[in-house]
Amino acid sequence: MMFSRISTTLHPKAASARSLLIVARNSSQSTASGSPALNASLQQEQPVALRKSENSLNEDTPYNLCFLRHGQSTWNRDNRFIGWTDTPLTDDGVLEARVAGQILAESGLLFDEVHTSLLRRSIRTTNLVLMETGQEYIPVHKSWRLNERNYGDLVGKNKKEVVMKYGVDKVKSWRRGWDDPPPPMDSSHPYWPGKDPRYRMMLDQIPPGESLKMTVERAGKYWDEVIAPSLKEGKTVLVVGHENNLRSMIKRLEGICDERIINLSLPRAVPLAYRLDENLKPLGRSDGKMDEATGFLRADWLGGDDAVKAILDRDHKQVYDTKIKHNLEKGTKSRAWRNWTEATLGANGSGLNGNMNGNKRGMKLD
């Protein structure tokens, strides 16, 4: 079983469903315990001897990290630039977060602590995930340094309308580029974060707009001072956040160059699991390749690379394809997605009846 390289200590919910994970996608090569194919596979999957962690609920590998973007918020649904605006989860976003929690429960990963932002779409996603995994008891640390990047004067605007005004290349550079901050907002902007009481003691630190480079600087401080020390203690860490803030940490972790980072996007609510060495460098996937969904990552999408591809394709069309006039997160397609996630959770919410692996339910998101 490939995911055994991440953890062999199973959550009680996981014992009957580990075969659902994408990271077990090659298990069909080994049809019976003790078979030559299984023995050869196990030998190939255990190239590194890792010490047992005494500080983590996961006993076999000491350096486990998982990233998770929040579920759909109201402005995700409406295709608007969000930034630090505190938009809540939609009903679909709640379902997405619960499915993510179910996937994590079945993976066998047990977390020692969670880190998230001050924004409720991430905080509620965290709470829902911990409810599904049965780990409400672990510490949850919140910091503004894990907030989404501030999109400046773009905040509140419809993304596709901005594309029609400024062009695909410029908007992609603002959204995904390295050192191209959007037009700044000032204190008169209707969504200026300084109006929010949670930032009253740090008004001088609120950025008027941020590039990814600027986001790396503030998130990097939190990584260096808080997350990295926990990982080095052997704790298994979950980071629930926002696309650009997570991209900023993944860029450092993977060593992605400034010019190529524009091509990395992340889906909502699909866990991304890393195994790290003692220097907190990715050990890589069991197949020795980069992920198939983005081509950049030495980590496992626990929902399956194919499902991630479908989500990212939909998200790209939602923003940049000006020939598509309807909102891809509303209407018939959205109802189909909701029906699929509800079926995945099961009618009584008691477990995963479906399989996120490879999007095999035939769910099309475009």
Coordinates of C-alpha atoms in Angstrom, one line a residue:
M1 CA 0.0 0.0 0.0
M2 CA 1.7 3.2 -1.2
F3 CA 0.3 5.5 1.5
S4 CA 1.9 3.4 4.2
R5 CA 5.0 5.4 3.5
I6 CA 3.2 8.4 5.0
S7 CA 1.5 6.7 7.9
T8 CA 0.7 3.2 9.0
T9 CA -1.2 4.3 12.1
L10 CA -4.8 4.2 11.0
H11 CA -7.7 6.3 12.3
P12 CA -10.6 4.0 13.2
K13 CA -12.6 5.3 10.2
A14 CA -9.7 4.4 7.8
A15 CA -9.3 0.7 8.3
S16 CA -12.0 -0.4 5.8
A17 CA -11.3 2.2 3.1
R18 CA -7.6 2.8 2.5
S19 CA -7.9 1.3 -0.9
L20 CA -10.0 4.3 -2.0
L21 CA -7.0 6.7 -2.0
I22 CA -5.2 7.8 -5.2
V23 CA -1.9 7.1 -3.5
A24 CA -2.9 3.4 -3.5
R25 CA -3.6 3.5 -7.3
N26 CA -1.0 0.9 -8.1
S27 CA -2.1 -1.6 -5.5
S28 CA -3.9 -3.6 -8.2
Q29 CA -0.4 -4.8 -9.2
S30 CA -0.3 -6.8 -5.9
T31 CA -3.3 -9.1 -5.7
A32 CA -2.5 -11.1 -2.6
S33 CA -0.5 -10.7 0.6
G34 CA 2.8 -12.4 0.3
S35 CA 2.7 -12.4 -3.6
P36 CA 5.9 -11.6 -5.5
A37 CA 4.4 -8.5 -6.9
L38 CA 3.5 -7.3 -3.4
N39 CA 6.8 -8.1 -1.9
A40 CA 8.7 -6.3 -4.7
S41 CA 6.4 -3.3 -4.4
L42 CA 7.0 -3.0 -0.7
Q43 CA 10.7 -3.3 -1.1
Q44 CA 10.6 -0.4 -3.7
E45 CA 8.4 1.7 -1.4
Q46 CA 10.7 1.6 1.6
P47 CA 14.0 3.2 0.4
V48 CA 14.5 5.4 3.4
A49 CA 14.6 4.3 7.1
L50 CA 13.0 7.0 9.2
R51 CA 13.1 7.2 12.9
K52 CA 10.0 6.7 15.0
S53 CA 8.5 10.0 16.2
E54 CA 7.8 10.2 20.0
N55 CA 6.1 13.5 19.6
S56 CA 3.4 12.7 17.0
L57 CA 0.3 10.6 16.8
N58 CA 1.9 9.2 13.6
E59 CA 4.5 6.7 14.8
D60 CA 6.3 5.7 11.6
T61 CA 7.4 8.9 9.8
P62 CA 8.5 11.9 11.7
Y63 CA 8.0 14.7 9.1
N64 CA 4.5 14.8 7.7
L65 CA 2.8 17.9 6.3
C66 CA -0.5 18.4 4.6
F67 CA -1.9 21.5 2.9
L68 CA -5.6 22.1 2.3
R69 CA -7.3 25.0 0.7
H70 CA -10.7 26.0 2.1
G71 CA -14.0 25.1 0.7
Q72 CA -16.1 27.3 -1.6
S73 CA -16.9 30.7 -0.2
T74 CA -19.6 33.0 -1.4
W75 CA -17.2 35.1 -3.5
N76 CA -15.6 31.9 -5.0
R77 CA -19.1 31.0 -6.2
D78 CA -19.6 34.5 -7.5
N79 CA -16.2 34.7 -9.2
R80 CA -15.0 37.8 -7.4
F81 CA -11.6 38.7 -6.1
I82 CA -11.6 38.1 -2.3
G83 CA -8.3 38.8 -0.6
W84 CA -8.7 39.6 3.1
T85 CA -12.5 40.0 2.8
D86 CA -14.2 37.6 5.3
T87 CA -16.5 35.7 3.0
P88 CA -18.3 32.7 4.5
L89 CA -18.5 29.2 3.1
T90 CA -21.5 28.3 0.9
D91 CA -23.5 25.2 1.5
D92 CA -21.4 23.6 -1.3
G93 CA -18.2 24.8 0.5
V94 CA -19.4 23.0 3.7
L95 CA -19.8 19.8 1.6
E96 CA -16.3 20.3 0.1
A97 CA -14.8 20.7 3.5
R98 CA -16.6 17.6 4.8
V99 CA -15.4 15.5 1.9
A100 CA -11.9 16.7 2.5
G101 CA -12.2 15.6 6.1
Q102 CA -13.5 12.2 5.1
I103 CA -10.6 11.7 2.7
L104 CA -8.1 12.6 5.5
A105 CA -9.9 10.3 7.9
E106 CA -9.5 7.4 5.5
S107 CA -5.9 8.3 4.7
G108 CA -4.8 7.3 8.2
L109 CA -3.1 10.6 8.9
L110 CA -3.5 11.9 12.4
F111 CA -2.6 15.5 13.0
D112 CA -0.9 17.0 16.0
E113 CA -1.8 20.6 15.3
V114 CA -3.4 22.8 12.6
H115 CA -2.4 26.2 11.4
T116 CA -4.9 28.5 9.6
S117 CA -5.7 32.2 8.9
L118 CA -8.0 34.7 10.6
L119 CA -10.6 34.3 7.8
R120 CA -13.7 32.3 8.6
R121 CA -13.7 30.4 5.3
S122 CA -10.5 28.7 6.4
I123 CA -11.5 28.5 10.1
R124 CA -14.8 26.8 9.3
T125 CA -13.1 24.4 6.9
T126 CA -10.6 23.6 9.7
N127 CA -13.5 22.9 12.1
L128 CA -15.4 20.7 9.6
V129 CA -12.3 18.7 8.7
L130 CA -11.4 18.1 12.4
M131 CA -15.1 17.0 13.0
E132 CA -14.8 14.5 10.2
T133 CA -11.5 13.1 11.4
G134 CA -12.6 13.0 15.0
Q135 CA -9.7 15.3 16.0
E136 CA -11.5 18.3 17.4
Y137 CA -9.2 18.1 20.4
I138 CA -5.9 19.1 18.7
P139 CA -4.6 22.7 18.9
V140 CA -5.6 25.1 16.1
H141 CA -3.3 28.1 15.6
K142 CA -4.6 31.2 13.7
S143 CA -2.5 34.0 12.2
W144 CA -3.0 36.9 9.8
R145 CA 0.3 35.8 8.2
L146 CA -1.7 32.9 6.7
N147 CA -4.4 35.1 5.3
E148 CA -4.9 35.1 1.5
R149 CA -2.9 37.7 -0.4
N150 CA -4.5 41.1 -0.6
Y151 CA -5.7 41.7 -4.1
G152 CA -5.7 45.5 -3.6
D153 CA -8.2 47.5 -5.7
L154 CA -9.3 44.3 -7.5
V155 CA -11.1 43.1 -4.3
G156 CA -14.8 42.7 -4.9
K157 CA -14.6 42.9 -8.7
N158 CA -15.7 40.1 -11.0
K159 CA -12.7 38.2 -12.3
K160 CA -14.0 37.6 -15.8
E161 CA -15.0 41.3 -16.1
V162 CA -11.4 42.3 -15.1
V163 CA -10.1 39.9 -17.7
M164 CA -12.2 41.5 -20.4
K165 CA -10.9 44.9 -19.3
Y166 CA -7.2 44.2 -18.9
G167 CA -6.6 41.0 -20.9
V168 CA -5.8 37.4 -19.9
D169 CA -2.0 37.9 -19.6
K170 CA -2.2 40.8 -17.3
V171 CA -4.8 39.3 -15.0
K172 CA -2.9 36.0 -14.9
S173 CA 0.2 37.9 -13.9
W174 CA -1.6 39.6 -11.1
R175 CA -3.2 36.4 -9.9
R176 CA -0.4 33.9 -10.3
G177 CA 2.8 35.9 -11.2
W178 CA 5.8 36.4 -8.8
D179 CA 6.4 40.1 -8.5
D180 CA 3.4 41.9 -10.1
P181 CA 1.2 43.4 -7.4
P182 CA -2.3 44.4 -8.3
P183 CA -3.4 48.1 -8.2
P184 CA -3.4 49.1 -4.5
M185 CA -6.4 49.9 -2.4
D186 CA -6.5 52.7 0.2
S187 CA -8.4 53.2 3.4
S188 CA -11.4 54.6 1.4
H189 CA -11.9 51.2 -0.4
P190 CA -15.2 49.6 0.7
Y191 CA -13.3 46.4 1.6
W192 CA -10.3 47.9 3.3
P193 CA -9.3 45.4 6.0
G194 CA -8.5 48.2 8.5
K195 CA -12.3 48.5 9.0
D196 CA -12.3 45.0 10.5
P197 CA -11.8 45.0 14.3
R198 CA -9.6 41.9 14.1
Y199 CA -6.8 44.0 12.5
R200 CA -7.2 47.1 14.8
M201 CA -3.8 46.5 16.5
M202 CA -1.9 46.1 13.2
L203 CA -3.2 48.8 10.9
D204 CA 0.3 49.7 9.9
Q205 CA 1.0 46.2 8.7
I206 CA -2.1 45.9 6.4
P207 CA -0.7 45.7 2.8
P208 CA -2.5 47.9 0.2
G209 CA -2.0 45.0 -2.3
E210 CA 0.3 42.1 -2.5
S211 CA 2.3 40.2 -5.1
L212 CA 3.2 36.6 -4.5
K213 CA 6.7 37.7 -3.6
M214 CA 5.3 39.9 -0.8
T215 CA 3.0 37.0 0.4
V216 CA 6.1 34.8 0.6
E217 CA 7.8 37.3 2.9
R218 CA 5.0 37.4 5.4
A219 CA 4.0 33.8 5.3
G220 CA 7.7 32.8 5.2
K221 CA 8.2 34.4 8.6
Y222 CA 5.4 32.2 10.1
W223 CA 6.8 29.1 8.4
D224 CA 10.3 29.7 9.8
E225 CA 9.2 30.6 13.3
V226 CA 6.2 28.4 13.9
I227 CA 5.5 25.6 11.3
A228 CA 9.0 24.5 10.6
P229 CA 10.0 24.1 14.3
S230 CA 6.8 21.9 14.9
L231 CA 7.7 19.7 11.9
K232 CA 11.3 19.3 13.2
E233 CA 9.9 18.2 16.5
G234 CA 8.3 15.3 14.6
K235 CA 4.7 16.7 14.8
T236 CA 2.3 16.0 11.9
V237 CA 1.0 19.4 10.7
L238 CA -2.1 20.4 8.8
V239 CA -2.1 23.9 7.2
V240 CA -5.6 25.0 6.1
G241 CA -5.4 28.2 4.0
H242 CA -5.9 30.1 0.8
E243 CA -4.6 29.4 -2.7
N244 CA -1.9 32.1 -2.9
N245 CA -0.7 31.8 0.7
L246 CA -0.4 28.0 0.2
R247 CA 1.3 28.6 -3.2
S248 CA 3.8 30.9 -1.4
M249 CA 4.8 28.1 1.0
I250 CA 4.8 25.4 -1.7
K251 CA 7.1 27.5 -3.9
R252 CA 9.7 27.6 -1.1
L253 CA 9.2 23.9 -0.2
E254 CA 9.5 22.7 -3.8
G255 CA 12.1 25.3 -5.0
I256 CA 9.9 26.4 -7.9
C257 CA 11.6 29.3 -9.8
D258 CA 10.0 32.7 -10.0
E259 CA 9.3 32.4 -13.7
R260 CA 7.4 29.1 -13.5
I261 CA 5.3 29.7 -10.4
I262 CA 2.7 31.5 -12.6
N263 CA 1.7 28.1 -13.8
L264 CA 0.9 26.6 -10.4
S265 CA -2.8 26.7 -9.3
L266 CA -4.4 24.8 -6.4
P267 CA -7.9 23.4 -6.1
R268 CA -10.2 23.9 -3.2
A269 CA -10.6 21.3 -0.6
V270 CA -8.3 18.5 -1.9
P271 CA -5.7 17.5 0.7
L272 CA -2.0 17.6 -0.5
A273 CA 0.2 15.3 1.6
Y274 CA 4.0 15.7 1.8
R275 CA 6.6 13.5 3.4
L276 CA 9.7 15.5 4.3
D277 CA 13.3 14.6 5.2
E278 CA 15.0 15.9 8.3
N279 CA 15.9 19.2 6.4
L280 CA 12.2 19.6 5.6
K281 CA 12.7 18.8 1.9
P282 CA 10.1 16.7 0.0
L283 CA 11.0 13.0 -0.1
G284 CA 9.0 12.6 -3.2
R285 CA 6.1 10.4 -4.4
S286 CA 6.3 6.6 -4.4
D287 CA 6.3 6.6 -8.2
G288 CA 9.3 8.9 -8.3
K289 CA 7.4 11.5 -10.4
M290 CA 5.9 14.9 -10.1
D291 CA 2.2 15.0 -9.6
E292 CA 0.2 14.6 -12.8
A293 CA -2.3 17.4 -12.0
T294 CA 0.2 20.3 -11.9
G295 CA 3.5 18.8 -12.9
F296 CA 5.3 20.7 -10.0
L297 CA 4.8 18.7 -6.8
R298 CA 6.5 15.8 -5.1
A299 CA 3.4 15.2 -3.0
D300 CA 0.2 13.2 -3.2
W301 CA -3.2 14.6 -4.0
L302 CA -5.4 12.5 -1.7
G303 CA -8.4 13.1 -4.0
G304 CA -6.6 11.9 -7.0
D305 CA -4.6 13.7 -9.8
D306 CA -7.5 13.3 -12.3
A307 CA -10.0 14.9 -10.0
V308 CA -7.6 17.8 -9.4
K309 CA -7.1 18.2 -13.1
A310 CA -10.8 18.5 -13.7
I311 CA -11.2 21.1 -10.9
L312 CA -8.3 23.2 -12.1
D313 CA -9.6 23.1 -15.7
R314 CA -13.0 24.4 -14.6
D315 CA -11.4 27.1 -12.4
H316 CA -9.3 28.3 -15.4
K317 CA -12.3 28.5 -17.7
Q318 CA -14.3 30.3 -15.0
V319 CA -11.8 33.1 -14.9
Y320 CA -10.1 33.3 -18.3
D321 CA -12.5 31.9 -21.0
T322 CA -14.5 34.9 -22.0
K323 CA -16.5 32.9 -24.5
I324 CA -18.2 31.2 -21.5
K325 CA -20.8 33.6 -20.3
H326 CA -22.4 31.6 -17.6
N327 CA -21.0 31.0 -14.1
L328 CA -19.6 27.5 -13.9
E329 CA -20.1 27.3 -10.1
K330 CA -23.8 28.0 -10.4
G331 CA -26.8 26.4 -12.1
T332 CA -26.9 22.9 -13.5
K333 CA -23.2 22.1 -13.2
S334 CA -23.2 23.3 -9.6
R335 CA -26.2 21.1 -8.8
A336 CA -24.4 18.1 -10.3
W337 CA -21.3 18.8 -8.2
R338 CA -23.4 19.2 -5.1
N339 CA -25.2 15.9 -5.8
W340 CA -21.8 14.2 -6.3
T341 CA -20.4 15.5 -3.0
E342 CA -23.5 14.5 -1.2
A343 CA -23.3 11.0 -2.6
T344 CA -19.7 10.9 -1.7
L345 CA -20.5 11.7 1.9
G346 CA -23.4 9.3 2.0
A347 CA -27.0 10.1 2.7
N348 CA -26.5 9.8 6.5
G349 CA -23.1 11.5 6.5
S350 CA -21.5 8.5 8.1
G351 CA -18.9 7.7 5.6
L352 CA -17.5 7.9 2.1
N353 CA -19.7 5.8 -0.1
G354 CA -18.0 7.1 -3.2
N355 CA -14.5 7.4 -4.4
M356 CA -12.6 10.6 -5.1
N357 CA -9.9 8.5 -6.8
G358 CA -9.5 9.7 -10.3
N359 CA -13.0 11.2 -10.4
K360 CA -14.3 7.8 -11.4
R361 CA -17.9 8.8 -10.8
G362 CA -17.7 10.6 -14.2
M363 CA -18.2 14.0 -12.7
K364 CA -17.5 16.7 -15.3
L365 CA -16.9 20.2 -14.0
D366 CA -16.9 22.2 -17.2

